[in-house]
mmCIF file of C-alpha atoms (C1' of nucleotides) in Angstrom:
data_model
loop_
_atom_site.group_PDB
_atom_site.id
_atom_site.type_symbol
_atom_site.label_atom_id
_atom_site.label_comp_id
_atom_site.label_asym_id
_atom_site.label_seq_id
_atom_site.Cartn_x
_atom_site.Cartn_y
_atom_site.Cartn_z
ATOM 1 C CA UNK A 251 -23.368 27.778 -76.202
ATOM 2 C CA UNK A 252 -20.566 26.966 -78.527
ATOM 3 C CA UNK A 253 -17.713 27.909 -75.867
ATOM 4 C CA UNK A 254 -18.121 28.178 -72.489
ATOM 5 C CA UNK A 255 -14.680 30.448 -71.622
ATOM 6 C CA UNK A 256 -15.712 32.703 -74.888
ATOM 7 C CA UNK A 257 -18.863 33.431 -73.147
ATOM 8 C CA UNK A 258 -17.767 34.109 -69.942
ATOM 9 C CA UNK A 259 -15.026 36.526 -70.906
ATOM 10 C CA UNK A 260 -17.843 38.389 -72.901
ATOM 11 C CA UNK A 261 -20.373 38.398 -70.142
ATOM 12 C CA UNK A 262 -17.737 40.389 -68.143
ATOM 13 C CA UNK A 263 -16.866 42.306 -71.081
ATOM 14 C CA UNK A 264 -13.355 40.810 -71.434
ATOM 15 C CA UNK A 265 -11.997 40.680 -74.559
ATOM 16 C CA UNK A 266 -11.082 36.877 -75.911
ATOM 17 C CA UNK A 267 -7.856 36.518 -76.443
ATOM 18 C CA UNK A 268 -6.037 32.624 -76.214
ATOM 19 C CA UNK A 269 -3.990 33.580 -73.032
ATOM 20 C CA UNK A 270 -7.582 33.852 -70.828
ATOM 21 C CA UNK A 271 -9.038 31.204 -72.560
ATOM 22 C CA UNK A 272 -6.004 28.989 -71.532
ATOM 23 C CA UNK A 273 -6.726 30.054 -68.038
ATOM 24 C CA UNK A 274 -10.695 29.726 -68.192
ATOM 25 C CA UNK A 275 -9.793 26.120 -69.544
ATOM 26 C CA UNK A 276 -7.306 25.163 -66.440
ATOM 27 C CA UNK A 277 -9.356 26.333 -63.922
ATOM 28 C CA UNK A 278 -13.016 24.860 -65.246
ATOM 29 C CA UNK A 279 -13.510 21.985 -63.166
ATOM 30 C CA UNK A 280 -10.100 22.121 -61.340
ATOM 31 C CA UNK A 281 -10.477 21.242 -57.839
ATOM 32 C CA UNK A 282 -6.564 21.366 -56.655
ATOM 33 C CA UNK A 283 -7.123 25.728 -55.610
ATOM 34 C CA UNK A 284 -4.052 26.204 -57.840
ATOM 35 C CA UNK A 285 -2.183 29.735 -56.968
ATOM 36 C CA UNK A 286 -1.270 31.892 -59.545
ATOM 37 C CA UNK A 287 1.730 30.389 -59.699
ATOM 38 C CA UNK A 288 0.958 27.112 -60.076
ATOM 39 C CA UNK A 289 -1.869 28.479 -62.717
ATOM 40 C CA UNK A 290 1.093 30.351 -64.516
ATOM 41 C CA UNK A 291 3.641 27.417 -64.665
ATOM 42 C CA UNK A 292 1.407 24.923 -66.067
ATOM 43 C CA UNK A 293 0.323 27.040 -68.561
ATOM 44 C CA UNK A 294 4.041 27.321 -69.895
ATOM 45 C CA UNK A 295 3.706 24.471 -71.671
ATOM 46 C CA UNK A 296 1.275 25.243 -73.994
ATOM 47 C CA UNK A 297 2.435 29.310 -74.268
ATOM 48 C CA UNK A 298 6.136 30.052 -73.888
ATOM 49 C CA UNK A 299 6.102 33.348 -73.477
ATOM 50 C CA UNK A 300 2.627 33.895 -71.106
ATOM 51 C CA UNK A 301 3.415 36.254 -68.503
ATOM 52 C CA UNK A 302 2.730 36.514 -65.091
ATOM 53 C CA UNK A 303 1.135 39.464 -64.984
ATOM 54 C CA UNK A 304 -1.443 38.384 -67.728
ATOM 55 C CA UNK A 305 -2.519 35.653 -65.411
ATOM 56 C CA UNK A 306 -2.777 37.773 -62.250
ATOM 57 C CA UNK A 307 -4.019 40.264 -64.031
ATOM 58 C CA UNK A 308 -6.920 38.014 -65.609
ATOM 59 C CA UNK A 309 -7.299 35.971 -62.078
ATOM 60 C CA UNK A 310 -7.968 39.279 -60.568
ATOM 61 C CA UNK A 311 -10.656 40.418 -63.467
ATOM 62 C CA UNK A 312 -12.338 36.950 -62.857
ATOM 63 C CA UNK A 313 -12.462 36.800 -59.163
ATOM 64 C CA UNK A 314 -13.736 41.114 -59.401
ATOM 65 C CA UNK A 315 -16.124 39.609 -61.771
ATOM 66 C CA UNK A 316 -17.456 37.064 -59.764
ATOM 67 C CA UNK A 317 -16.503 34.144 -62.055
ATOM 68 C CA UNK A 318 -14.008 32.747 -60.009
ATOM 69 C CA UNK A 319 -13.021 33.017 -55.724
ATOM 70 C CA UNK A 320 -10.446 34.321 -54.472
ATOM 71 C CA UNK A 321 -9.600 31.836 -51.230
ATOM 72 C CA UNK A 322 -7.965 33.288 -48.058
ATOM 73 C CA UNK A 323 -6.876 30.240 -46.611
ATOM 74 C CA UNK A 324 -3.313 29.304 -47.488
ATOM 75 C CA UNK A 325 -1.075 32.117 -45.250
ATOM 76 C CA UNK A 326 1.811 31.994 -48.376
ATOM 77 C CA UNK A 327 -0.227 33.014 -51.429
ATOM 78 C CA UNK A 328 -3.613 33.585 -52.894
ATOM 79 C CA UNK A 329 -5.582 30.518 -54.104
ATOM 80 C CA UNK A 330 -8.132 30.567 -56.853
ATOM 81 C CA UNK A 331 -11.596 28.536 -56.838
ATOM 82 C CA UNK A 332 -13.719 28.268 -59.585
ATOM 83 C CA UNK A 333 -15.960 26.757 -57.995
ATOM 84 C CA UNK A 334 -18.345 29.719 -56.968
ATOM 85 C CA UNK A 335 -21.319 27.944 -55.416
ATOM 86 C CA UNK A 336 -21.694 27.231 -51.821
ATOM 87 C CA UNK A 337 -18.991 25.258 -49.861
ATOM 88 C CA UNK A 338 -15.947 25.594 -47.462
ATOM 89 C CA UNK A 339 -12.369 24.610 -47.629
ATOM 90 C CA UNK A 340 -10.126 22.244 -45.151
ATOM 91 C CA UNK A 341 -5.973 23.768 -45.937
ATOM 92 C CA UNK A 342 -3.569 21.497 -44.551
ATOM 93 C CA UNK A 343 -0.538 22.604 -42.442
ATOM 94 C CA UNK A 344 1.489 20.099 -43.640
ATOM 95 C CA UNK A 345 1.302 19.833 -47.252
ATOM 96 C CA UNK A 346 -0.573 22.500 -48.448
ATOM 97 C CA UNK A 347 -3.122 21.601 -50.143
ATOM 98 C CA UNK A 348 -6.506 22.370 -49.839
ATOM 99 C CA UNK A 349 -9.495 20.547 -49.989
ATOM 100 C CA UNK A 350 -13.551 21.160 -50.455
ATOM 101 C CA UNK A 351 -15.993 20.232 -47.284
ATOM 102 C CA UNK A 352 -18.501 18.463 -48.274
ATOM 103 C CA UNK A 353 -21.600 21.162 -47.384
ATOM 104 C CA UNK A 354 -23.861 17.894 -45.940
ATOM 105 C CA UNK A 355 -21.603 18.056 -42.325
ATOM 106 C CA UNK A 356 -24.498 19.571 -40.234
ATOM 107 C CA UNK A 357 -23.663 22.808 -38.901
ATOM 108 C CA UNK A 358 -23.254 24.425 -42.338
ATOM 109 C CA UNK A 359 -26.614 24.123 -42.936
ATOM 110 C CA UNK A 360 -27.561 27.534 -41.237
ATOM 111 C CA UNK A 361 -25.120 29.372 -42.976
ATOM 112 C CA UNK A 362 -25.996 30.852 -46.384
ATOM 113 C CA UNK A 363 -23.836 33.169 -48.495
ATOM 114 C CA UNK A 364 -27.030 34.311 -50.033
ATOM 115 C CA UNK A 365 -28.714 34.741 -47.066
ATOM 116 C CA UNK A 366 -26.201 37.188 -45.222
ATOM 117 C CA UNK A 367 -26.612 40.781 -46.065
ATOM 118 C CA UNK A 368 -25.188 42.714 -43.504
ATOM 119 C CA UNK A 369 -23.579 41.448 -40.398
ATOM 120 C CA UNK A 370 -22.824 44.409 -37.533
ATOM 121 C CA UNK A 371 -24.193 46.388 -39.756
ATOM 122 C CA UNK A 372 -21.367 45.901 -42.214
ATOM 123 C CA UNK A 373 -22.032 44.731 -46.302
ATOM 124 C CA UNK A 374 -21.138 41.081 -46.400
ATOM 125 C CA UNK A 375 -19.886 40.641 -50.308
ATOM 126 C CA UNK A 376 -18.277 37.048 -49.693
ATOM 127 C CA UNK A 377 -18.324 34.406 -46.984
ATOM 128 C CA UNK A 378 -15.373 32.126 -46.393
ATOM 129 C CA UNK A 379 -15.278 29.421 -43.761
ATOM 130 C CA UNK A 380 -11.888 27.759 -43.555
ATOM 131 C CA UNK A 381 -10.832 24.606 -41.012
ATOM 132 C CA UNK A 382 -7.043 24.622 -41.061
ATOM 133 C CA UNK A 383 -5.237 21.080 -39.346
ATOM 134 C CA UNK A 384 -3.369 18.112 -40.924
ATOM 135 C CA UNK A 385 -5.391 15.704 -43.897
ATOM 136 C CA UNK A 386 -5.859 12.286 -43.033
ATOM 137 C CA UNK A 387 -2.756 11.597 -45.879
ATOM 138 C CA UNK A 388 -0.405 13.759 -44.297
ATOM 139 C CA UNK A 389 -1.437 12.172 -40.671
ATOM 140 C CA UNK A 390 -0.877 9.000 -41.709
ATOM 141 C CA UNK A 391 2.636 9.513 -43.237
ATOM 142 C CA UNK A 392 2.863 11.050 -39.730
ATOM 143 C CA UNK A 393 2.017 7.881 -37.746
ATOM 144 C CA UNK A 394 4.061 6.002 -40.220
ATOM 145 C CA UNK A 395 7.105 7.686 -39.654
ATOM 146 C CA UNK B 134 -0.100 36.883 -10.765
ATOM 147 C CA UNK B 135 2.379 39.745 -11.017
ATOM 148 C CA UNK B 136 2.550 40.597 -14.231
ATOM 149 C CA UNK B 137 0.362 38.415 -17.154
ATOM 150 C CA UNK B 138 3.138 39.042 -19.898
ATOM 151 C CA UNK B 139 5.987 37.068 -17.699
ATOM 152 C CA UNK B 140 3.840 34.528 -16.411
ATOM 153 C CA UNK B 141 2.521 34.021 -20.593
ATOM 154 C CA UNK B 142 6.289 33.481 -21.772
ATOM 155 C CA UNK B 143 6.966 31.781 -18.786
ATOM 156 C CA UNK B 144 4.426 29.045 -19.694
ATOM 157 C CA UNK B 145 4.997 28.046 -23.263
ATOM 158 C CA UNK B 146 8.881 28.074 -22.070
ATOM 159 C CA UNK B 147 9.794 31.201 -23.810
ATOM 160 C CA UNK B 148 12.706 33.643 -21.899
ATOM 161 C CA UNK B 149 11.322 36.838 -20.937
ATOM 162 C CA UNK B 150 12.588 39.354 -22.701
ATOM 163 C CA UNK B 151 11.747 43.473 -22.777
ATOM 164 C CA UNK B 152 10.844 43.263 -26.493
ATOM 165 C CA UNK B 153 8.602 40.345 -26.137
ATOM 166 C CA UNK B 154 7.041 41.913 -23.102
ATOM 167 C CA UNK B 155 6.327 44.378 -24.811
ATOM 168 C CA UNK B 156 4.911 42.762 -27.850
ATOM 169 C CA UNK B 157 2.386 40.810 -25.397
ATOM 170 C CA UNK B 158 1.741 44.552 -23.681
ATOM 171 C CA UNK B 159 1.090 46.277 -26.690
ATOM 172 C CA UNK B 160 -1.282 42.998 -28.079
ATOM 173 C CA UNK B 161 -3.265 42.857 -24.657
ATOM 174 C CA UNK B 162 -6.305 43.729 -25.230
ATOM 175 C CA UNK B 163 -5.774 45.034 -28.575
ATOM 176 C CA UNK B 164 -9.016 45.060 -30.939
ATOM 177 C CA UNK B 165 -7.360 46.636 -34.019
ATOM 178 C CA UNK B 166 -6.211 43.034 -35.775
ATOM 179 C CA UNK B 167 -2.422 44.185 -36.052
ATOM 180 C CA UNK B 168 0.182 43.208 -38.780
ATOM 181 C CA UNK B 169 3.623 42.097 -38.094
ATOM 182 C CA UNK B 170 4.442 45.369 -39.192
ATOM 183 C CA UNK B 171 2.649 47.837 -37.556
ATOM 184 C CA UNK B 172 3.382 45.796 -34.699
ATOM 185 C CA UNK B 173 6.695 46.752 -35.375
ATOM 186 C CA UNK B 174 6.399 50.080 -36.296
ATOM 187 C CA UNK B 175 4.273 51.138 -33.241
ATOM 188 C CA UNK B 176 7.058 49.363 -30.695
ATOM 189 C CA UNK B 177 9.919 51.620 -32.305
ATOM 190 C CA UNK B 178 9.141 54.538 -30.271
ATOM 191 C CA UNK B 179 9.723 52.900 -27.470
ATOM 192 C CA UNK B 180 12.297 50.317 -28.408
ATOM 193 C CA UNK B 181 14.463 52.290 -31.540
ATOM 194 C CA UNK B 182 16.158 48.976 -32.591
ATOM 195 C CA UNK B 183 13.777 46.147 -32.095
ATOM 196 C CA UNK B 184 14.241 44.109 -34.913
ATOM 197 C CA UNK B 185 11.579 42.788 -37.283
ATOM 198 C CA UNK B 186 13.145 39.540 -36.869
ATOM 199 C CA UNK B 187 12.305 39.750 -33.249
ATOM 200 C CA UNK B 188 8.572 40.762 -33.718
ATOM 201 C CA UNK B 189 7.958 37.894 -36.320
ATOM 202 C CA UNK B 190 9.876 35.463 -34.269
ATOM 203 C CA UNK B 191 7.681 35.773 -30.734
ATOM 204 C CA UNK B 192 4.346 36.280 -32.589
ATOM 205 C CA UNK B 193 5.005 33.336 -34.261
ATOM 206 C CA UNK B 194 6.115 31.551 -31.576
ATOM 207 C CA UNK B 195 2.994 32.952 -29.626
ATOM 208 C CA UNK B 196 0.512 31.732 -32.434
ATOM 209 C CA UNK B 197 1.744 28.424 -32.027
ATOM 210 C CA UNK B 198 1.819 27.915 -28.517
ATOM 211 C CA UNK B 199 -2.088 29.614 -29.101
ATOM 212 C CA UNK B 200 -1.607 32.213 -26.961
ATOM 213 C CA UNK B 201 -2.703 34.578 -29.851
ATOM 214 C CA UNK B 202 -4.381 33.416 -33.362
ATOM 215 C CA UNK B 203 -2.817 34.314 -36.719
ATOM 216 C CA UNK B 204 -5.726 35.333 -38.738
ATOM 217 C CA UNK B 205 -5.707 34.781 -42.928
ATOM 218 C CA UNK B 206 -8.150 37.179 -44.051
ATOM 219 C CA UNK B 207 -6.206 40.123 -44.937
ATOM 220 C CA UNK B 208 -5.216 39.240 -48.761
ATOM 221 C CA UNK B 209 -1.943 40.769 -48.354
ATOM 222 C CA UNK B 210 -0.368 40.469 -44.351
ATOM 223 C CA UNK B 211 -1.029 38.525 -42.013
ATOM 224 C CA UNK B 212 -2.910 39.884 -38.871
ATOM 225 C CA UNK B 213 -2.932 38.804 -35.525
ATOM 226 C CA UNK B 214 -5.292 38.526 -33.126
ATOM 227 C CA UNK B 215 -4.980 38.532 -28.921
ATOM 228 C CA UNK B 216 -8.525 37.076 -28.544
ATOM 229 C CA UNK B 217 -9.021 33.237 -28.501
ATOM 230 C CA UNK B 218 -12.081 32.750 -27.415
ATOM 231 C CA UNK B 219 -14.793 31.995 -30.210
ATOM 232 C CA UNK B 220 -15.488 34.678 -32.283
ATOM 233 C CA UNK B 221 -15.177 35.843 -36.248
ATOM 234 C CA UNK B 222 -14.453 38.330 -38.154
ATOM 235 C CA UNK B 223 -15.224 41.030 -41.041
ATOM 236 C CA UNK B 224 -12.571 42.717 -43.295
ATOM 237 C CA UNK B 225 -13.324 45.701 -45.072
ATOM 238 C CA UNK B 226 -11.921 45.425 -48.603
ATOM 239 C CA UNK B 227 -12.528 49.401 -48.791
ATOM 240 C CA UNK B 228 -10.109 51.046 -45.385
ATOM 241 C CA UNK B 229 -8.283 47.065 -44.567
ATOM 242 C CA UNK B 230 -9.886 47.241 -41.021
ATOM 243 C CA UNK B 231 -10.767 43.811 -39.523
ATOM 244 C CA UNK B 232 -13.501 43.858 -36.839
ATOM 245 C CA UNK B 233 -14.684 41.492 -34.633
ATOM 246 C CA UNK B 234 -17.942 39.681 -35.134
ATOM 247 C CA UNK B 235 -20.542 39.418 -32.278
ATOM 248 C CA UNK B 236 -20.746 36.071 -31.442
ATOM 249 C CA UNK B 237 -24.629 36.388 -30.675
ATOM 250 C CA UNK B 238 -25.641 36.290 -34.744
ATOM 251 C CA UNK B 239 -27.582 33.765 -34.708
ATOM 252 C CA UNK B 240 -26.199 31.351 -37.400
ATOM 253 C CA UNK B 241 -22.758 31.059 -35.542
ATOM 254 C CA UNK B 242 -24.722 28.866 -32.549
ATOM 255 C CA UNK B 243 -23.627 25.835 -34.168
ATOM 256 C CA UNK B 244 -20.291 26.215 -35.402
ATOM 257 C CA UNK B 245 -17.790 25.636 -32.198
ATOM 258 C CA UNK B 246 -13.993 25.012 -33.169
ATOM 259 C CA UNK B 247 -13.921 23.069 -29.580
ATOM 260 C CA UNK B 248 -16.819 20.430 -31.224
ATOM 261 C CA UNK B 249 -14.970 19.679 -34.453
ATOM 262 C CA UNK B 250 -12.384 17.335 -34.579
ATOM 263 C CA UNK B 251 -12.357 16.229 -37.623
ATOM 264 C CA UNK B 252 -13.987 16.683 -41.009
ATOM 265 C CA UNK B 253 -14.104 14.518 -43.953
ATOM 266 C CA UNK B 254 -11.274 12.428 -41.947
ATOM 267 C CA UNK B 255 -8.822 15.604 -41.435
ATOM 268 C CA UNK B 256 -7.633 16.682 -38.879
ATOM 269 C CA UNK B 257 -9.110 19.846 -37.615
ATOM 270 C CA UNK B 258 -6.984 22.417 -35.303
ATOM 271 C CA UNK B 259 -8.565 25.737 -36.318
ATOM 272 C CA UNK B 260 -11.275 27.199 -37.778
ATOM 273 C CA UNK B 261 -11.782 30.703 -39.299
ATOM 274 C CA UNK B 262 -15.133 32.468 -40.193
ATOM 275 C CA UNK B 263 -14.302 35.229 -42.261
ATOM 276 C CA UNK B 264 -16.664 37.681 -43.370
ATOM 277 C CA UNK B 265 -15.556 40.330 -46.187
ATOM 278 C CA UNK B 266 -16.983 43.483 -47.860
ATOM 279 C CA UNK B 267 -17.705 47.587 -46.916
ATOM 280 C CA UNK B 268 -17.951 48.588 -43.323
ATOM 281 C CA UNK B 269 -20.373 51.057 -42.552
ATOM 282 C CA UNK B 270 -17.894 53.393 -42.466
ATOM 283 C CA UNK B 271 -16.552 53.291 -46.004
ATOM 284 C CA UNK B 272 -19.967 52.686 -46.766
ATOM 285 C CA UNK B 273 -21.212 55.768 -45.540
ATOM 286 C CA UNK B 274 -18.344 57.617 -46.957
ATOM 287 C CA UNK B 275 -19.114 56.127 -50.944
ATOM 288 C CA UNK B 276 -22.763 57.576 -50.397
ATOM 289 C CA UNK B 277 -21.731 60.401 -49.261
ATOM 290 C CA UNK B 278 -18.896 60.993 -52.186
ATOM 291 C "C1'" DT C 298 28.521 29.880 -18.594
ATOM 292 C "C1'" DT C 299 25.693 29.080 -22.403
ATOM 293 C "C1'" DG C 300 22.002 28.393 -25.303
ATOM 294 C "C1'" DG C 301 18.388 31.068 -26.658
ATOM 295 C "C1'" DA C 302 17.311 35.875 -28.245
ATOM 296 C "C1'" DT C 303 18.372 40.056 -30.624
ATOM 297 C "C1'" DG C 304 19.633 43.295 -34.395
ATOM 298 C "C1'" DC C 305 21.059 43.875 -38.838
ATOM 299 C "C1'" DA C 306 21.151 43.027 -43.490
ATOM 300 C "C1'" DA C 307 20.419 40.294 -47.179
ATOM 301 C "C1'" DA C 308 17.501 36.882 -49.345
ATOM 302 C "C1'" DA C 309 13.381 34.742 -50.730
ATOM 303 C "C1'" DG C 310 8.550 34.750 -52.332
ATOM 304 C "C1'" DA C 311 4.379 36.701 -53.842
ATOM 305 C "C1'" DT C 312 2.290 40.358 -56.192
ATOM 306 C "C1'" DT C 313 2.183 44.763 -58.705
ATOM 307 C "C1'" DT C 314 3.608 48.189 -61.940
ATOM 308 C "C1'" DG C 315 5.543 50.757 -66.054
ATOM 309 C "C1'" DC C 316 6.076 50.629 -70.657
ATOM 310 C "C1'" DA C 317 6.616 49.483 -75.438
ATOM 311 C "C1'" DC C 318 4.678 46.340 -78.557
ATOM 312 C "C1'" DT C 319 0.731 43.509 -80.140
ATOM 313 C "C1'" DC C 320 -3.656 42.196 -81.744
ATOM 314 C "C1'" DC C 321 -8.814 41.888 -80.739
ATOM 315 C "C1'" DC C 322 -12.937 44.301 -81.873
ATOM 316 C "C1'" DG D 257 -7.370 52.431 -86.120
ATOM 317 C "C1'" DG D 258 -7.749 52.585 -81.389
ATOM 318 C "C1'" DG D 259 -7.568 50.852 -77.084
ATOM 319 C "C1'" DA D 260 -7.396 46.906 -74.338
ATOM 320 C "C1'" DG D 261 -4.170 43.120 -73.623
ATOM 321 C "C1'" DT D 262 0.438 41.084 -73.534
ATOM 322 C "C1'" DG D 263 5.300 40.173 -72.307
ATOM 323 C "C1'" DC D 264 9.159 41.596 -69.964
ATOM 324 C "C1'" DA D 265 11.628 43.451 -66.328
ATOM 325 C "C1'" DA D 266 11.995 46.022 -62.466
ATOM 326 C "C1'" DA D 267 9.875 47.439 -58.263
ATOM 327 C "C1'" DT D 268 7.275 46.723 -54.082
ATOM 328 C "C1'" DC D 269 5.782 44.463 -50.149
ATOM 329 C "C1'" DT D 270 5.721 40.760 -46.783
ATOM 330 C "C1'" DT D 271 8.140 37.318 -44.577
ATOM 331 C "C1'" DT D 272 12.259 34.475 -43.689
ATOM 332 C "C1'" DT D 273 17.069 33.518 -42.918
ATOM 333 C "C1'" DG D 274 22.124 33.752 -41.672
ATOM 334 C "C1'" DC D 275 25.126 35.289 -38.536
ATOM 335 C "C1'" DA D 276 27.721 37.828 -35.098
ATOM 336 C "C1'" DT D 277 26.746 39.743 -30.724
ATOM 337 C "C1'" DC D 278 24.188 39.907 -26.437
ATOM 338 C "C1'" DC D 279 21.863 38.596 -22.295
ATOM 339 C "C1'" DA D 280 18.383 35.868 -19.334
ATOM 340 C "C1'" DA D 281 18.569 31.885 -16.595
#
DNA sequence: TTGGATGCAAAAGATTTGCACTCCC
DNA sequence: GGGAGTGCAAATCTTTTGCATCCAA
């Protein structure tokens, strides 16, 4: 595998162009959930004249595609994970950011994605399990203060 | 108690108001997962010029006092749910609906909001298990189309 | 009386869309 | 060459805000 964002662009049968490339390079490994926004303007830099829709656009093919997830967790705007394998996200209140859980805390065990097929007799396509509240930076600025 | 909707106002020190009495009315026992807007929309028959202003301003002020829960797993609005007690939910990316989630599947035993306090060192105040895909409905309907 | 609440309208943000031009395959 | 992709701008949708007026306490 010469080029990991080539690839995935052609397994979803996306053509390569340097725009998603750009974007398939900012998000690989990113842990910050960076909106589109925050995807768009850092991205600027390198490519003046990158639109927005071209990254919502190619956020949207991605997440459709499975490559990426699409979080529902920060009430303002859509975040993007790349991170696609099992976990759970802590947003806080105060600053917005959002974090990973570590999947070891215990009563995550039992709950598996991959497991759940159906639920009420509804298709489950995507699990999310969000803990909203105030990170331990944010709390002690708080008590600081 | 006389009436639930004064004494509810009445504790988290809000003025009771017709509008915001009936905002609680129409909320009471409500299953459908309303947005702010048809929230709105459904109160103008019987109140011509509430305000939107008015309608985001008590739910909000309701979802922080936790009388009702602000829900983020609608992608685009936010929807709002009457129910506090422990329970999840399902959103059908096919018709928008948001249903309930019986509480008696088995994997959601372990996970009680009231037990965590923390995670990872943050601060936890809320938790949200959200469950997306095709309701039966919508499901039944692709078959059939 | 008076501070909080309301209605109205405009503003602010996030996201989507239409369209002509561009360039990947 | 053809069609998907891009950039730009305007439109849409949700939510918030400013402010004058109103009314519950």
């Amino acid at each position: 595998m010469r080029n990991r964002t080539i690839e995935t662009l052609k397994e979803i049968g996306l053509k390569v162009t340097p725009q998603r490339q750009a974007i398939l390079k900012l998000l690989d490994g990113n842990r910050s959930h960076p909106s589109a926004d925050s995807i768009y303007r850092q991205l600027l830099g390198e490519y003046p004249r990158i639109s927005f829709a071209t990254v919502y656009n190619t956020l949207s093919k991605l997440a459709g595609a499975g490559k990426i997830q699409e979080l529902d967790i920060d009430p303002i705007k859509k975040r993007f994970d790349p991170r696609t394998a099992l976990h759970y996200h802590f947003y806080c209140t105060s600053c917005g950011r959002v974090f990973d859980v570590a999947c070891e805390t215990p009563f995550l065990g039992t709950l598996d994605p991959a497991g759940v097929k159906t639920i009420d007799g509804h298709r489950v396509d995507a699990i999310q399990l969000n803990f909203k509240g105030v990170c331990k930076e944010c709390a002690r600025k708080q008590r600081g203060s």
